[in-house]
Short mmCIF file of C-alpha atoms in Angstrom, two decimals:
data_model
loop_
_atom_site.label_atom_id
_atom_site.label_comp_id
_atom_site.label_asym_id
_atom_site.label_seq_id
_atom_site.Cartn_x
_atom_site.Cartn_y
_atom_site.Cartn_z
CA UNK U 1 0.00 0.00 0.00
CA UNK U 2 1.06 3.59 -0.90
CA UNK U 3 2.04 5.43 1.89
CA UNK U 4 -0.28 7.78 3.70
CA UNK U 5 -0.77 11.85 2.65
CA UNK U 6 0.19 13.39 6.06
CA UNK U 7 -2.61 16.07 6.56
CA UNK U 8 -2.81 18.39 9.73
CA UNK U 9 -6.43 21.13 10.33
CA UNK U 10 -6.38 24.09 12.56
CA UNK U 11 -9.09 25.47 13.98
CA UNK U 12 -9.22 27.37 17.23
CA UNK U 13 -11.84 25.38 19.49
CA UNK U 14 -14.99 24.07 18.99
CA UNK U 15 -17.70 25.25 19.70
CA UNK U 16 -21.24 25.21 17.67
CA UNK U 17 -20.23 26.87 14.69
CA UNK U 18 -20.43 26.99 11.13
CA UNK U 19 -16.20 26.52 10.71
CA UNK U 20 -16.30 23.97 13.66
CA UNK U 21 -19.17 22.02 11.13
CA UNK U 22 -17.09 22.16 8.17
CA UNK U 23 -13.75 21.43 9.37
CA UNK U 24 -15.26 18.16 11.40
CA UNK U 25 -17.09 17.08 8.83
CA UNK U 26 -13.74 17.65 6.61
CA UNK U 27 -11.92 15.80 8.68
CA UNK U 28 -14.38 12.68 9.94
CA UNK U 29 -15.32 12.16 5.94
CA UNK U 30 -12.02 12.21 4.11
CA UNK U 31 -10.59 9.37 2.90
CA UNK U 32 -8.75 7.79 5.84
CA UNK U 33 -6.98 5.23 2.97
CA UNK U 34 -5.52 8.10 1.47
CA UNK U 35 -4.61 10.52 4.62
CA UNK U 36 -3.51 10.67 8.01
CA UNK U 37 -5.40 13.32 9.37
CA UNK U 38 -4.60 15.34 12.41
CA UNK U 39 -6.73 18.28 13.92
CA UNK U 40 -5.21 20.98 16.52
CA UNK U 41 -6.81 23.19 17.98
CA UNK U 42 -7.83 24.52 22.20
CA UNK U 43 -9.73 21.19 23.15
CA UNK U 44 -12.50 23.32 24.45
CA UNK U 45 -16.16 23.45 23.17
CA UNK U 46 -19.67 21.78 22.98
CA UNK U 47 -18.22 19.87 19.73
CA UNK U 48 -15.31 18.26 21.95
CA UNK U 49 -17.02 15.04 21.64
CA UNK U 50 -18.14 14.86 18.09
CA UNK U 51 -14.25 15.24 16.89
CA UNK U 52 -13.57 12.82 19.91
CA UNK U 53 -15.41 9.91 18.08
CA UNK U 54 -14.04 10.30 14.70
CA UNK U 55 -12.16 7.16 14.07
CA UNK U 56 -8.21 7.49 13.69
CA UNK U 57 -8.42 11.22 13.61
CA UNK U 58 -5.41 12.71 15.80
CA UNK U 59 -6.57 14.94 18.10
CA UNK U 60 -4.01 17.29 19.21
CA UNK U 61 -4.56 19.93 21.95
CA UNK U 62 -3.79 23.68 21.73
CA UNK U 63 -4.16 25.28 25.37
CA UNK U 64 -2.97 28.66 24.54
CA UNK U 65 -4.94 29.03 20.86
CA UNK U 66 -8.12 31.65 21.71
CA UNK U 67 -10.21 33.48 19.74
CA UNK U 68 -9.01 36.86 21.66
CA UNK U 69 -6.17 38.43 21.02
CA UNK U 70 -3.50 38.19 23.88
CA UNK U 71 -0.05 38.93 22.23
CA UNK U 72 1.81 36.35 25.66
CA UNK U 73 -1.23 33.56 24.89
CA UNK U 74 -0.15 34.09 20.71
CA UNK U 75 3.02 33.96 20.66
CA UNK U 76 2.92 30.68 22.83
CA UNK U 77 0.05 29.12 20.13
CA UNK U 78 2.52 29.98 17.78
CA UNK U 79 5.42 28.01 19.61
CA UNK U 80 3.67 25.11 20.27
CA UNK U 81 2.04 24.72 16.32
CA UNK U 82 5.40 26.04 14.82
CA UNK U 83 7.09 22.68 16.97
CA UNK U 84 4.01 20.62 15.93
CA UNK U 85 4.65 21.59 12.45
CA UNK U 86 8.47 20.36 12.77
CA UNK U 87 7.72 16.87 14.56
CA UNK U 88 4.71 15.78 12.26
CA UNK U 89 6.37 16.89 8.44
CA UNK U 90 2.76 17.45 7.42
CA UNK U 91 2.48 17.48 3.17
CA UNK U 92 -0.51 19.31 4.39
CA UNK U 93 -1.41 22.26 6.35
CA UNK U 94 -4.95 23.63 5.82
CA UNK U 95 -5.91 25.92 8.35
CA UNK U 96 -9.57 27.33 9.20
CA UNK U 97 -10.47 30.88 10.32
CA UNK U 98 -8.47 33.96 10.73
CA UNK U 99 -6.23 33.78 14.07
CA UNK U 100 -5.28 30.00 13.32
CA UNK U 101 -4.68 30.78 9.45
CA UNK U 102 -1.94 34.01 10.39
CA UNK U 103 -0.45 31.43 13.30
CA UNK U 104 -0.28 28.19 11.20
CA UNK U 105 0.17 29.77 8.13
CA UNK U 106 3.14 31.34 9.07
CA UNK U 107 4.57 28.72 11.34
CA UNK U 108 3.65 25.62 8.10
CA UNK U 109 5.83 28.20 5.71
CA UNK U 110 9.27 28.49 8.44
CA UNK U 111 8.56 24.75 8.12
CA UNK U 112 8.81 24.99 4.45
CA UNK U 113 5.69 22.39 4.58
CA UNK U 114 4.89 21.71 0.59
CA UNK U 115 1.54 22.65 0.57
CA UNK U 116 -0.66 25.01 2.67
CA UNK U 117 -4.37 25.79 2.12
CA UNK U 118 -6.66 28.00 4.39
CA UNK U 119 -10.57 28.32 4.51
CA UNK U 120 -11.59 31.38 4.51
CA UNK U 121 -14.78 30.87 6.35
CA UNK U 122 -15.94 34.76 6.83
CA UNK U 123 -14.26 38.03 6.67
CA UNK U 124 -12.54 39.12 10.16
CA UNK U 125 -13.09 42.68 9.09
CA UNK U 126 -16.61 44.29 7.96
CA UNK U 127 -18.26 47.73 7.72
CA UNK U 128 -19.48 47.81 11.42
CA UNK U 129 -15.90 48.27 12.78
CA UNK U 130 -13.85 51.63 12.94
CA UNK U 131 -12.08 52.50 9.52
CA UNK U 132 -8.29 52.35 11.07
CA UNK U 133 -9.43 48.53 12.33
CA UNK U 134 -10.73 47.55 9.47
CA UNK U 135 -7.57 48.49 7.53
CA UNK U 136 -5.37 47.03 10.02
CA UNK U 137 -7.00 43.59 9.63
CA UNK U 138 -7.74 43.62 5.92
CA UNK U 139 -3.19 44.38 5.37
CA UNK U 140 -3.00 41.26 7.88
CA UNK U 141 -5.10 38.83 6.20
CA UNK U 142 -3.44 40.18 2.90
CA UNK U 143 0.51 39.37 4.36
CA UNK U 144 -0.56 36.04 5.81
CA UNK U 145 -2.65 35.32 2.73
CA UNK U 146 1.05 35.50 0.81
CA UNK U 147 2.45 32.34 2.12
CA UNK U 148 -0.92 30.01 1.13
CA UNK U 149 -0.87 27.89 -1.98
CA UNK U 150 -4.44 27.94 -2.13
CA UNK U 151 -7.66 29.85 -0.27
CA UNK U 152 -10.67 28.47 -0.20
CA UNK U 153 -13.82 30.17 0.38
CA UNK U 154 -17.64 29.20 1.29
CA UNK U 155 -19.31 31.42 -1.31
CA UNK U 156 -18.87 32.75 -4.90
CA UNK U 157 -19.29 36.27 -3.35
CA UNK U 158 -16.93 36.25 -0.83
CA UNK U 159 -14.00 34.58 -3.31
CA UNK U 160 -14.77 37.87 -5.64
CA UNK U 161 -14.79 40.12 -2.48
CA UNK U 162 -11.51 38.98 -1.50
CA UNK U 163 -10.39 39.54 -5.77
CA UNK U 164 -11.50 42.94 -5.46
CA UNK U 165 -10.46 43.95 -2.14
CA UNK U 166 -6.93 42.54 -3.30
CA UNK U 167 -6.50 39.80 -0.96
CA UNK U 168 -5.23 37.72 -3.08
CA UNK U 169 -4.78 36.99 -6.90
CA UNK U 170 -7.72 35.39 -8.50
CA UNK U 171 -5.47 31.82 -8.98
CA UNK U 172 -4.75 31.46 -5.83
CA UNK U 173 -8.77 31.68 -4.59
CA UNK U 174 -11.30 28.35 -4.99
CA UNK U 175 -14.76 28.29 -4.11
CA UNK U 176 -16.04 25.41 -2.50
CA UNK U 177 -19.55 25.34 -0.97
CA UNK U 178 -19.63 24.05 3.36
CA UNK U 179 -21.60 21.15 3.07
CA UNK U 180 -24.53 20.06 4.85
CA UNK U 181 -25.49 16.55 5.90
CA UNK U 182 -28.39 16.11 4.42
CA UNK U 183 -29.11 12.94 5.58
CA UNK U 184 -30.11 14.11 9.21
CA UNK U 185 -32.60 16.31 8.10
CA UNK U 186 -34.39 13.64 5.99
CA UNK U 187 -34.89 11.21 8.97
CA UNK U 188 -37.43 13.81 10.22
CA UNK U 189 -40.62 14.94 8.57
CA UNK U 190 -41.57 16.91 11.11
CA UNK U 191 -40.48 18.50 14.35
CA UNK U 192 -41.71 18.45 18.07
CA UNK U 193 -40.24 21.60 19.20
CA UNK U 194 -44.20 23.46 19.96
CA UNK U 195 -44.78 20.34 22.27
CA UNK U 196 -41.99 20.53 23.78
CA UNK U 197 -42.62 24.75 24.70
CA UNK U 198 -46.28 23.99 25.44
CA UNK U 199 -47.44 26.25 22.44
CA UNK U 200 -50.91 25.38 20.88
CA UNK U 201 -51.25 23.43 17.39
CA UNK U 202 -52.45 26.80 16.00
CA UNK U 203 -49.13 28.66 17.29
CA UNK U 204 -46.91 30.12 14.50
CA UNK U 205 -43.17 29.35 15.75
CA UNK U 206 -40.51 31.78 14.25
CA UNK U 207 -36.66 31.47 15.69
CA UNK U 208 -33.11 31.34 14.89
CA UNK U 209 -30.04 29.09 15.12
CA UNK U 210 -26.56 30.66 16.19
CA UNK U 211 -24.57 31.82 18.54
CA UNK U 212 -26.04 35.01 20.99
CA UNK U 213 -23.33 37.01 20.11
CA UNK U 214 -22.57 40.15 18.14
CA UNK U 215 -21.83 39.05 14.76
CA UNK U 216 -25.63 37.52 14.75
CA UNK U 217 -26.94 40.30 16.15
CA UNK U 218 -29.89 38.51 18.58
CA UNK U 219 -30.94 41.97 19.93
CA UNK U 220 -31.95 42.99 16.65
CA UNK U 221 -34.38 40.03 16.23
CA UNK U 222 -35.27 39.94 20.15
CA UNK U 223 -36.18 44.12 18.92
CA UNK U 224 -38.27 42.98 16.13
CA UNK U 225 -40.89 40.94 18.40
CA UNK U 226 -43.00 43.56 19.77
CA UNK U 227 -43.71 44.97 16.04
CA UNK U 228 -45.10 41.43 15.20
CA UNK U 229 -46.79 40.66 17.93
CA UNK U 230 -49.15 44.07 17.55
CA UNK U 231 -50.10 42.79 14.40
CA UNK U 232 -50.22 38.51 15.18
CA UNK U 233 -50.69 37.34 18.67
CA UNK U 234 -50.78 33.60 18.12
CA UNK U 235 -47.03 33.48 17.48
CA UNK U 236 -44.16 32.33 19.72
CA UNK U 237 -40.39 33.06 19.15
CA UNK U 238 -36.88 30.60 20.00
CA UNK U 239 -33.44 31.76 19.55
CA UNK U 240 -31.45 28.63 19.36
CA UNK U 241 -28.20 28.74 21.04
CA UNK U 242 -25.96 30.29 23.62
CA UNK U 243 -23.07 33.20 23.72
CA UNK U 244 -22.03 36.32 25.07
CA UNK U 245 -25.05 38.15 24.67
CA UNK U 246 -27.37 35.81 26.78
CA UNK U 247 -27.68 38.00 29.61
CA UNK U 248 -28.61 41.36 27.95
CA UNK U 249 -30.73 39.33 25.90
CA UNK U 250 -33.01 38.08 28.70
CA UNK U 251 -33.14 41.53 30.28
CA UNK U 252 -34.28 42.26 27.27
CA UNK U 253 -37.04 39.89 27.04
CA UNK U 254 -37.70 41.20 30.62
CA UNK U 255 -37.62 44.92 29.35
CA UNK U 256 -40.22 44.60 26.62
CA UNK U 257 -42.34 41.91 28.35
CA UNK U 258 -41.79 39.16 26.06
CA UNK U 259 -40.94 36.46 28.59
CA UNK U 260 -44.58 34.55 27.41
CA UNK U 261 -43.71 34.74 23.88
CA UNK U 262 -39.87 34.44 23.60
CA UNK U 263 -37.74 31.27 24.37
CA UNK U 264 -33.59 30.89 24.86
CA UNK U 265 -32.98 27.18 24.47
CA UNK U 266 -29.35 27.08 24.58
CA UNK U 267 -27.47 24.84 22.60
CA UNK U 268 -29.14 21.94 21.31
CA UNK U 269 -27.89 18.66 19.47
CA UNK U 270 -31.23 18.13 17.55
CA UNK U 271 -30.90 20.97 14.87
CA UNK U 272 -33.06 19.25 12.66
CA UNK U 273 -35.37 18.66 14.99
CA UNK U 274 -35.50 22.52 16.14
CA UNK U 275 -35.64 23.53 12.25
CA UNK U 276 -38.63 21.08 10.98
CA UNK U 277 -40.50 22.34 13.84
CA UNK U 278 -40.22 25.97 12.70
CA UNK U 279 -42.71 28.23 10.23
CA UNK U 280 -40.30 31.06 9.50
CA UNK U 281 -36.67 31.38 10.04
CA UNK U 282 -34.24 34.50 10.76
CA UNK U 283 -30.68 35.41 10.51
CA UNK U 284 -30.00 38.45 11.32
CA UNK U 285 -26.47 38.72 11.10
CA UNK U 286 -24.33 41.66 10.64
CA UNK U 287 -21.69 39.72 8.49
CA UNK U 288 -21.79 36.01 7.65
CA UNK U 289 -19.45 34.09 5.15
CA UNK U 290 -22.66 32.16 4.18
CA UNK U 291 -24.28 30.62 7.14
CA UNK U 292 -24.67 26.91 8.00
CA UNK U 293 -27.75 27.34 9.86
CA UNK U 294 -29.26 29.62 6.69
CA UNK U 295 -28.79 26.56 4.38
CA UNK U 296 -29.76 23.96 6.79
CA UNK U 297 -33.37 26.16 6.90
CA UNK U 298 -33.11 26.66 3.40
CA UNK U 299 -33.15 22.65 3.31
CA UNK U 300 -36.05 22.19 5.22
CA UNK U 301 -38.15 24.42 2.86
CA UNK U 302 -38.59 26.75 5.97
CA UNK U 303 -39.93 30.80 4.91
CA UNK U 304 -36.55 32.33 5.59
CA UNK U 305 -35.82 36.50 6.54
CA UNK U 306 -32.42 36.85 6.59
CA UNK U 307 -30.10 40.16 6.92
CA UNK U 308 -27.94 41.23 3.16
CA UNK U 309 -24.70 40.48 4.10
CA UNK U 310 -21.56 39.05 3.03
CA UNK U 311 -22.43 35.92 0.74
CA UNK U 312 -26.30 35.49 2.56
CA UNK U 313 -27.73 37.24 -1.17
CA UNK U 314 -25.80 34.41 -3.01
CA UNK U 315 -28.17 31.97 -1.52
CA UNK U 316 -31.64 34.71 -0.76
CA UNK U 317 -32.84 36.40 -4.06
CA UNK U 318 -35.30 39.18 -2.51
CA UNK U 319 -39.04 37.66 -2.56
CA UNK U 320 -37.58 34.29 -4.78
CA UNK U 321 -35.84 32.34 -2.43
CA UNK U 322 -36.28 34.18 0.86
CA UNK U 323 -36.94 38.14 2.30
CA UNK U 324 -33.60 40.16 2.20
CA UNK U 325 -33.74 42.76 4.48
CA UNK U 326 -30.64 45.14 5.78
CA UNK U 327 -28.66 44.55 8.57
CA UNK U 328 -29.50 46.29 12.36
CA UNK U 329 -32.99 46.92 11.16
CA UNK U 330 -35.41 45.32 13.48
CA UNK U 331 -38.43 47.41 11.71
CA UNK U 332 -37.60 45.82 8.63
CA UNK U 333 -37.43 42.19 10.10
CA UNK U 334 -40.67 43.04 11.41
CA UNK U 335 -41.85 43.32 7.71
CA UNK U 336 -40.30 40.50 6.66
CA UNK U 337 -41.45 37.97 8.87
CA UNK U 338 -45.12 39.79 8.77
CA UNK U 339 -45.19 39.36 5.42
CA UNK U 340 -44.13 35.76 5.30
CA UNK U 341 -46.76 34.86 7.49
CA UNK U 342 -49.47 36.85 6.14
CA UNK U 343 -48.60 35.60 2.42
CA UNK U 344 -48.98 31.62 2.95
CA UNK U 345 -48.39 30.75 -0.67
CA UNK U 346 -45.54 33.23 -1.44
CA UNK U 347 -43.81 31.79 1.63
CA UNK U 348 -44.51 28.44 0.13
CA UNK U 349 -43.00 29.33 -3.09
CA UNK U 350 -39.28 31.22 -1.69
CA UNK U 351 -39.26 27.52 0.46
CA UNK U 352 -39.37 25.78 -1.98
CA UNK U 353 -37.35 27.45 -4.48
CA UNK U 354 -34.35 27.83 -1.48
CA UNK U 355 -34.41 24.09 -1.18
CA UNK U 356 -33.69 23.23 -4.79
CA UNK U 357 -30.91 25.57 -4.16
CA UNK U 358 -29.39 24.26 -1.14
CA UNK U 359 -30.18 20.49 -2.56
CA UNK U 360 -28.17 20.89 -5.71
CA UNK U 361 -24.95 22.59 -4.56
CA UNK U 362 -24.56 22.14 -1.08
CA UNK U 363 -24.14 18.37 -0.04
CA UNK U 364 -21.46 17.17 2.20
CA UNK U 365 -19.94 14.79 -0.16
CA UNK U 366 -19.47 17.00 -2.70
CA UNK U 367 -17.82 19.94 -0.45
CA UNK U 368 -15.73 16.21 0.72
CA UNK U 369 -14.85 15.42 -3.36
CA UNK U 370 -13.88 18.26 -4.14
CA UNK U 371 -11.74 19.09 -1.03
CA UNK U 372 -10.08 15.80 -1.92
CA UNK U 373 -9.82 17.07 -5.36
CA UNK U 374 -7.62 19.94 -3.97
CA UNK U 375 -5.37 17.70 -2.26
CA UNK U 376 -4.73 15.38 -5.39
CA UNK U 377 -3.85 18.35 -7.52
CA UNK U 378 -0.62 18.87 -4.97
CA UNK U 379 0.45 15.57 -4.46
#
């Protein structure tokens, strides 16, 4: 037999996340005939266990890699992948997200490792931060960007972003789609979600799937509730998930006197379960590289109001495939979700036609093909 294509992923933890999704599912579906695959990253994170049960995946912990900066906490990431990098003579480093790509990046090249790919799974820099920041970070992802062979990104509008921002030359970009497992979501027609919260049969659930923290922009939804609820009062809300922004949110809920019609669930391991027993879902994001829970709704032929941002209009056409409406605009999320409720057969329709969508570009095994694809071409 051939020997084995030494591959090493970097990723900073795991918790539920769209890269954290993509990079397990990269790693537990590759071809473990073809590649010895090894994952580092902080060991910390409600996916811990998922990447714990992958067979002959080596796991490899990263204390000191965080999301925050802390220049003592970097520098000793660094130092520990840089060493990793030297003992395991990877073929491959492909790294995932922003701090890990600069750190393993950079420490994979000193290595001289042959080949070194990054995932560029969102933009670390958008229009909501200071100008000075947003240069700062746009010239660091453009000098760590230098030293990868390849760049892979989740949509077709974020790969032409990063053309015309001058990230990097056009050659040196790929597109490939994040996969969903379909599979999951078939096993279910419907959900149990309204039993579960004690809502009535004739109840209208609405909710969202992501972390409670700023990028997804919770308040803005949680802001949005009152509006609808002057105009619909059998109608209940769920924000799925848990982050940061949990405790302003449920003062929130407190401060508008929502607590009878709005639900925080936390973190839950039966996504599909939470998404078939939805009527409309929301993202309202302020940036998103595409959005794993937006195509796992998009999936379940679920009425879907979702913030234009980033690569989220690759996948929503306004009124065809979903309601686009713009970002920190709770008045306008009001609207949307009004009108997808009021308009039964429209709704219907931008389900339907987001699920084709989804259904023909977006399954796992092809985001796994042509990942593998990539590889081949180097070796």
């Amino acid at each position: 037999m051939s020997k084995l294509i030494n591959i090493l992923h970097i990723i900073t933890d795991l918790p539920i996340g769209g890269a954290q999704y993509n990079t397990i599912y990269t790693v537990e579906k590759l071809n473990y005939k073809k590649y010895n695959i090894s994952l580092a990253c902080n060991c910390k994170g409600e996916m811990l266990d998922k990447v714990k049960i992958v067979p002959n995946l080596n796991l490899i912990d990263v204390p000191f890699l965080t999301r925050d900066i802390n220049l003592i906490k970097d520098f000793k990431a660094f130092l520990s992948i840089f060493c990793l990098i030297r003992r395991g003579k990877y073929h491959i480093v492909h790294t995932h997200s922003s701090k890990p790509g600069a750190i393993g990046t950079i420490a994979a090249w000193l290595n001289k490792t042959p080949v070194i790919i990054h995932t560029l799974h969102g933009f670390p820099f958008n229009e909501f931060m200071g100008r000075f920041t947003n240069k700062i970070y746009t010239l660091l992802e453009k000098f760590w960007f230098y030293f990868c062979d390849k760049i892979i990104t989740v949509s077709q509008l974020n790969k032409e972003k990063a053309i015309k921002i001058k990230l990097a030359p056009r050659e040196k970009l790929i597109n490939i789609y994040s996969g969903i497992d379909m599979d999951q979501f078939d096993k279910i027609s419907s959900g149990d979600l309204k039993k579960e919260l004690g809502l009535p049969d004739n109840y209208k659930l609405i909710g969202s799937v992501g972390r409670l923290s700023h990028q997804k922009d919770p308040i803005c939804f949680i802001k949005s509730i009152p509006l609808v609820l002057k105009k619909i009062k059998k109608i209940h809300f769920v924000l799925t998930g848990d982050g940061p922004l949990r405790e302003i949110l449920e003062k929130f809920i407190i401060q508008y006197k929502l607590s009878e019609h709005v639900s925080l669930i936390g973190n839950r391991d039966d996504i599909p379960n939470v998404l078939k027993s939805l009527d409309v879902f929301v993202l309202s994001s302020l940036y998103e590289g595409l959005g794993r829970s937006l195509t796992e709704a998009m999936y379940c032929k679920l009425p879907i109001v979702a913030t234009e941002v980033e690569g989220v209009p690759e996948l929503i056409n306004h009124m065809k495939t979903g309601y686009l409406v713009q970002p920190r605009d709770h008045y306008e999320i009001a609207k949307g979700l009004l009108f997808c409720l009021r308009n039964n057969t429209h709704a219907k329709s931008m389900a339907c036609n987001a699920h084709k969508l989804v259904k023909n570009k977006f399954h796992i095994l092809k985001m796994i093909d042509r990942i593998d694809s990539l590889y081949q071409a180097y070796i």
